[in-house]
mmCIF file of C-alpha atoms and ligand atoms in Angstrom:
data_model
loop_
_atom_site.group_PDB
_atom_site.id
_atom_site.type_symbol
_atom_site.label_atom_id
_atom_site.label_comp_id
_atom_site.label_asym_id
_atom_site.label_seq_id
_atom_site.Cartn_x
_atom_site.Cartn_y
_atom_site.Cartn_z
ATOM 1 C CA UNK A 1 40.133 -26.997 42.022
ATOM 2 C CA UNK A 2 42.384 -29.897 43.629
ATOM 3 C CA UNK A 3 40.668 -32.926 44.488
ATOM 4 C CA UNK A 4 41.924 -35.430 47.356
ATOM 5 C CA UNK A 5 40.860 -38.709 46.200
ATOM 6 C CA UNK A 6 40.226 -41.017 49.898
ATOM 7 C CA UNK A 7 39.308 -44.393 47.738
ATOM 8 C CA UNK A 8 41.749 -46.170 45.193
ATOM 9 C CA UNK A 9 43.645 -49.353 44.415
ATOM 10 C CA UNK A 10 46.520 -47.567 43.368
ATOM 11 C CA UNK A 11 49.238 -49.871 45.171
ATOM 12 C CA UNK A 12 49.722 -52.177 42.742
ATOM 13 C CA UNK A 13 49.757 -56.651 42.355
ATOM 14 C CA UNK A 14 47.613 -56.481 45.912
ATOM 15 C CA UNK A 15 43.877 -56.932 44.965
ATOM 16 C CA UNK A 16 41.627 -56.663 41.908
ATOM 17 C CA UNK A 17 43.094 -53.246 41.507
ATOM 18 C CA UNK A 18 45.904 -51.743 39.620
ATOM 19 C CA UNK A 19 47.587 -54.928 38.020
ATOM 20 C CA UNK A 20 51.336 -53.857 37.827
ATOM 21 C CA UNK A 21 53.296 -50.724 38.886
ATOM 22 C CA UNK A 22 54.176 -50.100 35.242
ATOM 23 C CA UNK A 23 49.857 -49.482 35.462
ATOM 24 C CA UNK A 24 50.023 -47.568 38.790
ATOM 25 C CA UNK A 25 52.358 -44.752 37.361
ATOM 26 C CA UNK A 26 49.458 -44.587 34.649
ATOM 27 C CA UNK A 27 46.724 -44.331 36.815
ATOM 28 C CA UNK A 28 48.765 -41.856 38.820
ATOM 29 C CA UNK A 29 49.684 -39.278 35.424
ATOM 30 C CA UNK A 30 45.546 -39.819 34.942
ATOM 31 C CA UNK A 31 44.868 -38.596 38.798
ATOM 32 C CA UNK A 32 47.512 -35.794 38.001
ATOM 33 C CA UNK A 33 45.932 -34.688 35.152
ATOM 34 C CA UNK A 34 42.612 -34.822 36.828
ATOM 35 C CA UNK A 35 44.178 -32.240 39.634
ATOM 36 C CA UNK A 36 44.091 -35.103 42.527
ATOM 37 C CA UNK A 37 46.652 -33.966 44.705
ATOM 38 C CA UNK A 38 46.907 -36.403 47.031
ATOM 39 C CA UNK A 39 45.532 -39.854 47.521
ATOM 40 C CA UNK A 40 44.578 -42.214 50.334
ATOM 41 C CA UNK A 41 45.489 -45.690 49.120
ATOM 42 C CA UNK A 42 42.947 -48.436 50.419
ATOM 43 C CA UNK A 43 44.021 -51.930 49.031
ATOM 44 C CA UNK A 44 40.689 -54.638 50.419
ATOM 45 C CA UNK A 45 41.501 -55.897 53.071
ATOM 46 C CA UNK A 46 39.588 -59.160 53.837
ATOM 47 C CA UNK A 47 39.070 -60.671 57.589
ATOM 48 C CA UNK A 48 39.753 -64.317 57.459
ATOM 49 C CA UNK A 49 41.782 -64.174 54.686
ATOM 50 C CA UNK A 50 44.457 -61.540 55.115
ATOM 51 C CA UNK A 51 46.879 -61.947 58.061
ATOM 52 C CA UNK A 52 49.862 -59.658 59.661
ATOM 53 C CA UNK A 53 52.048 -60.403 56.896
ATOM 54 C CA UNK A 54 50.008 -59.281 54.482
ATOM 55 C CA UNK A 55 48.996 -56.219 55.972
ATOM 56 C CA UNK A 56 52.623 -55.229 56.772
ATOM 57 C CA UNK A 57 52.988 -56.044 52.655
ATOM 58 C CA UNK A 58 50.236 -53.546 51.559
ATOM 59 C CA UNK A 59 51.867 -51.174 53.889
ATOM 60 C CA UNK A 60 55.103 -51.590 52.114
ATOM 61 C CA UNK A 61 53.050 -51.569 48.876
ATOM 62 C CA UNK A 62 51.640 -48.626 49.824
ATOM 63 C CA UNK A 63 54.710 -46.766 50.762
ATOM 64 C CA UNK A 64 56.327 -47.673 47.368
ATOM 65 C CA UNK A 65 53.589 -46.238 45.587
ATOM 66 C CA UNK A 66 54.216 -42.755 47.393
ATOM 67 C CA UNK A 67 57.966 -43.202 46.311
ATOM 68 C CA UNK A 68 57.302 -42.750 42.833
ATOM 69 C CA UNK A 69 53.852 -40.327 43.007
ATOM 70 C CA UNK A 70 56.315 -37.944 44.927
ATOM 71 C CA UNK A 71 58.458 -37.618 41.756
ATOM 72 C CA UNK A 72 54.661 -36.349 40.028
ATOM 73 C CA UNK A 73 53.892 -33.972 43.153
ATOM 74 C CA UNK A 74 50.905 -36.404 44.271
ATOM 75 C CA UNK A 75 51.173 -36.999 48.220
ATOM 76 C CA UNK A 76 49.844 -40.676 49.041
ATOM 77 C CA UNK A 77 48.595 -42.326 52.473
ATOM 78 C CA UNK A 78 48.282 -45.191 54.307
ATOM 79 C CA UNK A 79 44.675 -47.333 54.575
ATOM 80 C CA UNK A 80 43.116 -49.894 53.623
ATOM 81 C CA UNK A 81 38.914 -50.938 52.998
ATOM 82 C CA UNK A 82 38.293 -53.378 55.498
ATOM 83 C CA UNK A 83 35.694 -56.043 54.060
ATOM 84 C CA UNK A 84 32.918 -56.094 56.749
ATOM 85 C CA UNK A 85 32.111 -60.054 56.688
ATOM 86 C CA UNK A 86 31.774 -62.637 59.661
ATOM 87 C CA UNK A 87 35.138 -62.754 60.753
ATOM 88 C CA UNK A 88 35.763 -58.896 60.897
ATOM 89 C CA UNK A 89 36.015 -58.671 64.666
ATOM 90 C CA UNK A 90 39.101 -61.358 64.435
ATOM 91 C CA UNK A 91 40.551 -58.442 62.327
ATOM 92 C CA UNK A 92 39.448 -55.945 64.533
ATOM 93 C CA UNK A 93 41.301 -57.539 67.699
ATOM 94 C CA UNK A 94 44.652 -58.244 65.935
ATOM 95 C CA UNK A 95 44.505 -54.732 64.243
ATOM 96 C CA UNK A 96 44.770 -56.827 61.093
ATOM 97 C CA UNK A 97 43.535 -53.443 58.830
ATOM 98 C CA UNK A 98 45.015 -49.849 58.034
ATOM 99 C CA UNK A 99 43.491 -47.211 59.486
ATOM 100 C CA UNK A 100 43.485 -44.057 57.571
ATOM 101 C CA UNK A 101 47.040 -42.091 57.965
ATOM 102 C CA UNK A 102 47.445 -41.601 61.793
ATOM 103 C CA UNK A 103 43.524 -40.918 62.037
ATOM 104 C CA UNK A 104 40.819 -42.783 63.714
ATOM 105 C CA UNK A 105 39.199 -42.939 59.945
ATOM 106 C CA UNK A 106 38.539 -46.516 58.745
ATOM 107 C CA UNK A 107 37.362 -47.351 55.150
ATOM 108 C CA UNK A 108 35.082 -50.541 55.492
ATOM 109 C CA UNK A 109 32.826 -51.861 52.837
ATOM 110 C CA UNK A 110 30.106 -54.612 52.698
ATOM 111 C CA UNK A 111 29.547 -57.244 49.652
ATOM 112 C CA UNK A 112 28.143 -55.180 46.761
ATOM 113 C CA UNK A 113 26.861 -58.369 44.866
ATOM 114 C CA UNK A 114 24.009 -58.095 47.345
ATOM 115 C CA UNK A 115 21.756 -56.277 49.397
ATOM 116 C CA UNK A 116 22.578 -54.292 52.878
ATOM 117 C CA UNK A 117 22.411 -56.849 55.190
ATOM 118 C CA UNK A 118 19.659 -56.882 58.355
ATOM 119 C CA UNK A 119 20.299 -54.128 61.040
ATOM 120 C CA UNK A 120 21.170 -55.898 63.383
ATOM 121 C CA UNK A 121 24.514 -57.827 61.586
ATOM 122 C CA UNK A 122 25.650 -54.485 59.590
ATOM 123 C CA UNK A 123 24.705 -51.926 62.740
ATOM 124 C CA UNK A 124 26.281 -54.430 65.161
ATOM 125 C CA UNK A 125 29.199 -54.273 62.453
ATOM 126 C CA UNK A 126 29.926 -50.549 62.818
ATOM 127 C CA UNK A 127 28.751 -50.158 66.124
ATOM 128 C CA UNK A 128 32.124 -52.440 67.533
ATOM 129 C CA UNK A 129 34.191 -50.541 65.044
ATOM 130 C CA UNK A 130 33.285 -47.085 66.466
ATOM 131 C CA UNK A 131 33.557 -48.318 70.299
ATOM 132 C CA UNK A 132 37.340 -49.614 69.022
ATOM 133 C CA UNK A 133 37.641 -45.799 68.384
ATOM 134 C CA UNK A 134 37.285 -45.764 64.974
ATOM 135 C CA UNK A 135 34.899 -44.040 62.687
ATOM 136 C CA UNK A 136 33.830 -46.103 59.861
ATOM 137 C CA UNK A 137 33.912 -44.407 56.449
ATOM 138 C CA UNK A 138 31.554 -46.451 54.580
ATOM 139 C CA UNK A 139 32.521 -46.742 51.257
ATOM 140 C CA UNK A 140 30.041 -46.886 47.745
ATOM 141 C CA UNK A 141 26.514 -46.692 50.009
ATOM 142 C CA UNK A 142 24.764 -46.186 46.478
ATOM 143 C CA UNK A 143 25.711 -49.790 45.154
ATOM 144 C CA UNK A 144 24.016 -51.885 48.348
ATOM 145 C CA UNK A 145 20.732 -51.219 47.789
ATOM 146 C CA UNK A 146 19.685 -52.519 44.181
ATOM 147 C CA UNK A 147 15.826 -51.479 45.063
ATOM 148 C CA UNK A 148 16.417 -47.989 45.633
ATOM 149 C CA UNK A 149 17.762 -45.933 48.215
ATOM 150 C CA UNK A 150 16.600 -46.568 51.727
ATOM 151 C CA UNK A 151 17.437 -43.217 53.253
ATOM 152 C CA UNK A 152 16.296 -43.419 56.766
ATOM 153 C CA UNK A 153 18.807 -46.023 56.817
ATOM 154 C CA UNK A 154 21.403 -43.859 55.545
ATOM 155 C CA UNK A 155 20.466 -40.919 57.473
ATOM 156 C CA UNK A 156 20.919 -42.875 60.771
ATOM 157 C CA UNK A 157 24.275 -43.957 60.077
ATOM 158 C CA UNK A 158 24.840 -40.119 59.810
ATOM 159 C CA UNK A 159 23.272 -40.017 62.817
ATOM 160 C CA UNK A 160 25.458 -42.517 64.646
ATOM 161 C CA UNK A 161 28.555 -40.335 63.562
ATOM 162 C CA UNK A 162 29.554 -42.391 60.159
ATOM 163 C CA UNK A 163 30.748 -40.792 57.292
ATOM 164 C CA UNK A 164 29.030 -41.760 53.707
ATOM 165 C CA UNK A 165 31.389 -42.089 50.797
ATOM 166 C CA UNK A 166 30.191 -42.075 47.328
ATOM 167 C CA UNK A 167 31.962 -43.539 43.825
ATOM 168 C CA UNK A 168 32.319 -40.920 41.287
ATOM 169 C CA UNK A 169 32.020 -43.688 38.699
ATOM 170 C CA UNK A 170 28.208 -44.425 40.011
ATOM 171 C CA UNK A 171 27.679 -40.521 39.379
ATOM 172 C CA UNK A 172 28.513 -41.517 35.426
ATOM 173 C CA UNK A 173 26.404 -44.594 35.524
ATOM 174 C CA UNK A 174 28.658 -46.785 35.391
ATOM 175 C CA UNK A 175 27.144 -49.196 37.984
ATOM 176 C CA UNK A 176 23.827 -49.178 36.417
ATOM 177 C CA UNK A 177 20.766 -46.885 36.612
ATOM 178 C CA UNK A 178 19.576 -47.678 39.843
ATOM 179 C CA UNK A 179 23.069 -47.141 41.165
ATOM 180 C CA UNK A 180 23.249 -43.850 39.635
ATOM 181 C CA UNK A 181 19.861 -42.796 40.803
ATOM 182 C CA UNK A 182 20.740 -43.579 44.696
ATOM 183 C CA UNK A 183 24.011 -41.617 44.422
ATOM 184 C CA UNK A 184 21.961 -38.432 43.316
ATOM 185 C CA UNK A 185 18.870 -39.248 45.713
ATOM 186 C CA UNK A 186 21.821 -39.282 48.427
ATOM 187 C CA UNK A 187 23.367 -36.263 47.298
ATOM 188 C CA UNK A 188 19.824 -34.396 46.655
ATOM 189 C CA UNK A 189 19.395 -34.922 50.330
ATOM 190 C CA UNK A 190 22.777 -33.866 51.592
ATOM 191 C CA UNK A 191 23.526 -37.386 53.312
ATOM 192 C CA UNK A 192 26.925 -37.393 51.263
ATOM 193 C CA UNK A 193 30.351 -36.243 53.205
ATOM 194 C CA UNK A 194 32.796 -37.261 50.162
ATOM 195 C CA UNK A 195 33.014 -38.659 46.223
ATOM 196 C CA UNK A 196 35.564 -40.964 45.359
ATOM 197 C CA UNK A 197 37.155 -42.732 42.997
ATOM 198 C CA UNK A 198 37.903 -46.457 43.777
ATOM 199 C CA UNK A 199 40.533 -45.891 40.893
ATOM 200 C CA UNK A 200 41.314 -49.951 40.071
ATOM 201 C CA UNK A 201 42.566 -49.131 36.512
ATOM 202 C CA UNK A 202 44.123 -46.217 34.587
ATOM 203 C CA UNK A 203 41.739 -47.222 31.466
ATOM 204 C CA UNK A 204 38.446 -48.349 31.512
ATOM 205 C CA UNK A 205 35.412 -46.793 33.855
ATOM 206 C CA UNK A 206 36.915 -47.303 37.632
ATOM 207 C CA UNK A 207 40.197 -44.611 36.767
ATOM 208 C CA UNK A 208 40.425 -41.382 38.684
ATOM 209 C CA UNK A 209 37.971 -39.583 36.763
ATOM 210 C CA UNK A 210 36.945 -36.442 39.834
ATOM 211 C CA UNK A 211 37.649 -33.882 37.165
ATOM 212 C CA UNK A 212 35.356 -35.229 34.738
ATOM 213 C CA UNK A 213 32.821 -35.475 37.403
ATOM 214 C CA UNK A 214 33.371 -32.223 38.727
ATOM 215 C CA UNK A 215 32.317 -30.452 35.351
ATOM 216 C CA UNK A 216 29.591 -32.731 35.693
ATOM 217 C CA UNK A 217 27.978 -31.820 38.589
ATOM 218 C CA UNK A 218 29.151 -28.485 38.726
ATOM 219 C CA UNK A 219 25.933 -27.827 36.345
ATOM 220 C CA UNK A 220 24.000 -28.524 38.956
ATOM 221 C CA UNK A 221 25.619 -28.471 42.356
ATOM 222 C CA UNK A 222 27.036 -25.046 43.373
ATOM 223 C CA UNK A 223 31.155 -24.998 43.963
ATOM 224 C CA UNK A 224 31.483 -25.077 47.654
ATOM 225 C CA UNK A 225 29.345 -28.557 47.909
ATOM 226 C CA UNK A 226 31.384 -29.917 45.482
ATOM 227 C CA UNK A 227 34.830 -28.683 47.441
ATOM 228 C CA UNK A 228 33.474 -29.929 50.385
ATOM 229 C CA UNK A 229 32.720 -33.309 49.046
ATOM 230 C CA UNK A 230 36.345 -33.441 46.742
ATOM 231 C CA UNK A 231 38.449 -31.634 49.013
ATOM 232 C CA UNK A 232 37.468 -30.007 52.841
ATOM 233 C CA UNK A 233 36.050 -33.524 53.873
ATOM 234 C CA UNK A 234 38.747 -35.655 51.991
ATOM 235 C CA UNK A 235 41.181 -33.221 54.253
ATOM 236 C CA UNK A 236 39.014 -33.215 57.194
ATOM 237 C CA UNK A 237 39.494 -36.735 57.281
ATOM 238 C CA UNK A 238 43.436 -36.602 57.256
ATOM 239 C CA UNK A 239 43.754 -34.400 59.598
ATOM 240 C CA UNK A 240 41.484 -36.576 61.661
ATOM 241 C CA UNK A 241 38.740 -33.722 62.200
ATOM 242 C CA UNK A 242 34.930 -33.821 61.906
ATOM 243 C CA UNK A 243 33.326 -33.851 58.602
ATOM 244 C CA UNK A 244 30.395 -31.465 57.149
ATOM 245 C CA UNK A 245 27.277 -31.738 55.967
ATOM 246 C CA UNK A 246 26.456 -30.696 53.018
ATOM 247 C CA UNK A 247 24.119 -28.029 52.359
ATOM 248 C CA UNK A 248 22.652 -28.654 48.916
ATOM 249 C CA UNK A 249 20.255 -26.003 47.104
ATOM 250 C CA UNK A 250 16.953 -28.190 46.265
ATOM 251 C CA UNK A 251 13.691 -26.929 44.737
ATOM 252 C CA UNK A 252 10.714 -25.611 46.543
ATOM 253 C CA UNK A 253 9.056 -28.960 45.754
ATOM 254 C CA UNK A 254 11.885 -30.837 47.683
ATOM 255 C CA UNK A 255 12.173 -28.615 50.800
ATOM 256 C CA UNK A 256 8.001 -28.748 51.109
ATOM 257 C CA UNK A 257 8.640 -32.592 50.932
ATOM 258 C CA UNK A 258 11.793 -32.660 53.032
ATOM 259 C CA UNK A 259 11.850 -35.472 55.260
ATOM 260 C CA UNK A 260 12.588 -33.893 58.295
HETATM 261 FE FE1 FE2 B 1 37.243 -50.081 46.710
#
């Protein structure tokens, strides 16, 4: 199968991702090798810090790094993740972030190093995004709750129209066990529209590693869940149509205890 890959710090000397564009054409051979066919590059962007300048650099960054994966037969796009903080509606106004290649799709992320925020300050968050016509793509859900998966919380996002990203490195357990644990809790209850990698190196644990995952979870997920998550949704999104849920086979146990 061919995986499109909607998460990465591919374009290189921007962020904490791929160092040097010597490392970029490494991480792209890796992606090739793990069938990614295309890639969404998604440098952070960060409100209060990044200005117009910069974010006509990334794009430039960004378009050099689809010069050279041409040459390998990997297509790349335009975006950014847009760091959700207290100064993101500055960004928002100024268009200071890259929405997903000509879509209304916009990665955004919140600080990992803690907790979700309160309702109010990370609804309000999304909630001005999507009436700017955007649809927020929230990126690693599984790593911003470090007591276990709050659900509901996830399912209303889903409800409000948002799509839910997981890391494929979280599915290895790379982030931890409790990490791990919400990423399959989230995918046992089908509030998951797409994997990822959030590539930042070609060695290491954050590389584009969707084959590896694939034949992981293809011993227990069945293969059109998987192609939805790693391919129809990733495409979905570039052609700036609706995701799908997914419909994921659980146990009798689970549907008796289903939560709604
Ligand atoms: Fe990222």
């Amino acid at each position: 199968m061919q995986f499109i890959d909607i998460h990465g710090h591919y374009a290189w000397g921007i962020d904490d991702g791929v160092p040097s564009q010597k490392e970029a054409i490494e991480a792209l051979k890796l992606a090739k090798e793990n069938n990614i066919s295309a890639i969404i590059a998604t440098p952070h962007v960060v409100p209060g810090t990044h200005n117009e300048t910069d974010i006509q650099h990334f794009k430039n960054r960004i378009n050099e790094l689809k010069e050279i994966a041409s040459h390998m037969q990997i297509q790349v796009f335009q975006g950014c993740e847009l760091f959700l903080n207290h100064d993101y509606n500055n960004s928002l106004q100024n268009q200071q972030f890259i929405p997903i290649e000509n879509t209304s799709y916009l990665l955004v992320e919140f600080d990992v190093r803690k907790e979700l925020g309160k309702e109010y300050e990370v609804e309000d968050y999304l909630y001005e995004i999507d009436i700017k016509g955007y649809t927020p793509i929230i990126a690693h859900v599984e790593r911003y709750f470090p007591n276990g998966i709050d659900l509901e919380r996830v399912e209303e996002f889903i409800d409000n129209g948002y799509v839910i990203q997981v890391n494929a490195s979280s599915l290895l357990g790379v982030h931890g066990k409790t990490v791990k644990n919400n990423a399959y809790e989230l995918l046992n209850n089908g509030l998951v529209h797409v994997i990822a990698t959030d590539t930042h190196r070609s060695t290491g644990h954050r590389i584009p590693c969707l084959q590896e995952v694939y034949q992981l979870l293809s011993k227990k997920y069945d293969y059109q869940t998987l192609k939805t998550l790693m391919y129809d949704n990733p495409l979905h999104i570039l052609e700036n149509e609706s995701v799908e849920a997914i419909e994921v086979n659980q146990s009798f146990f689970k549907k008796l205890f289903k939560r709604r």
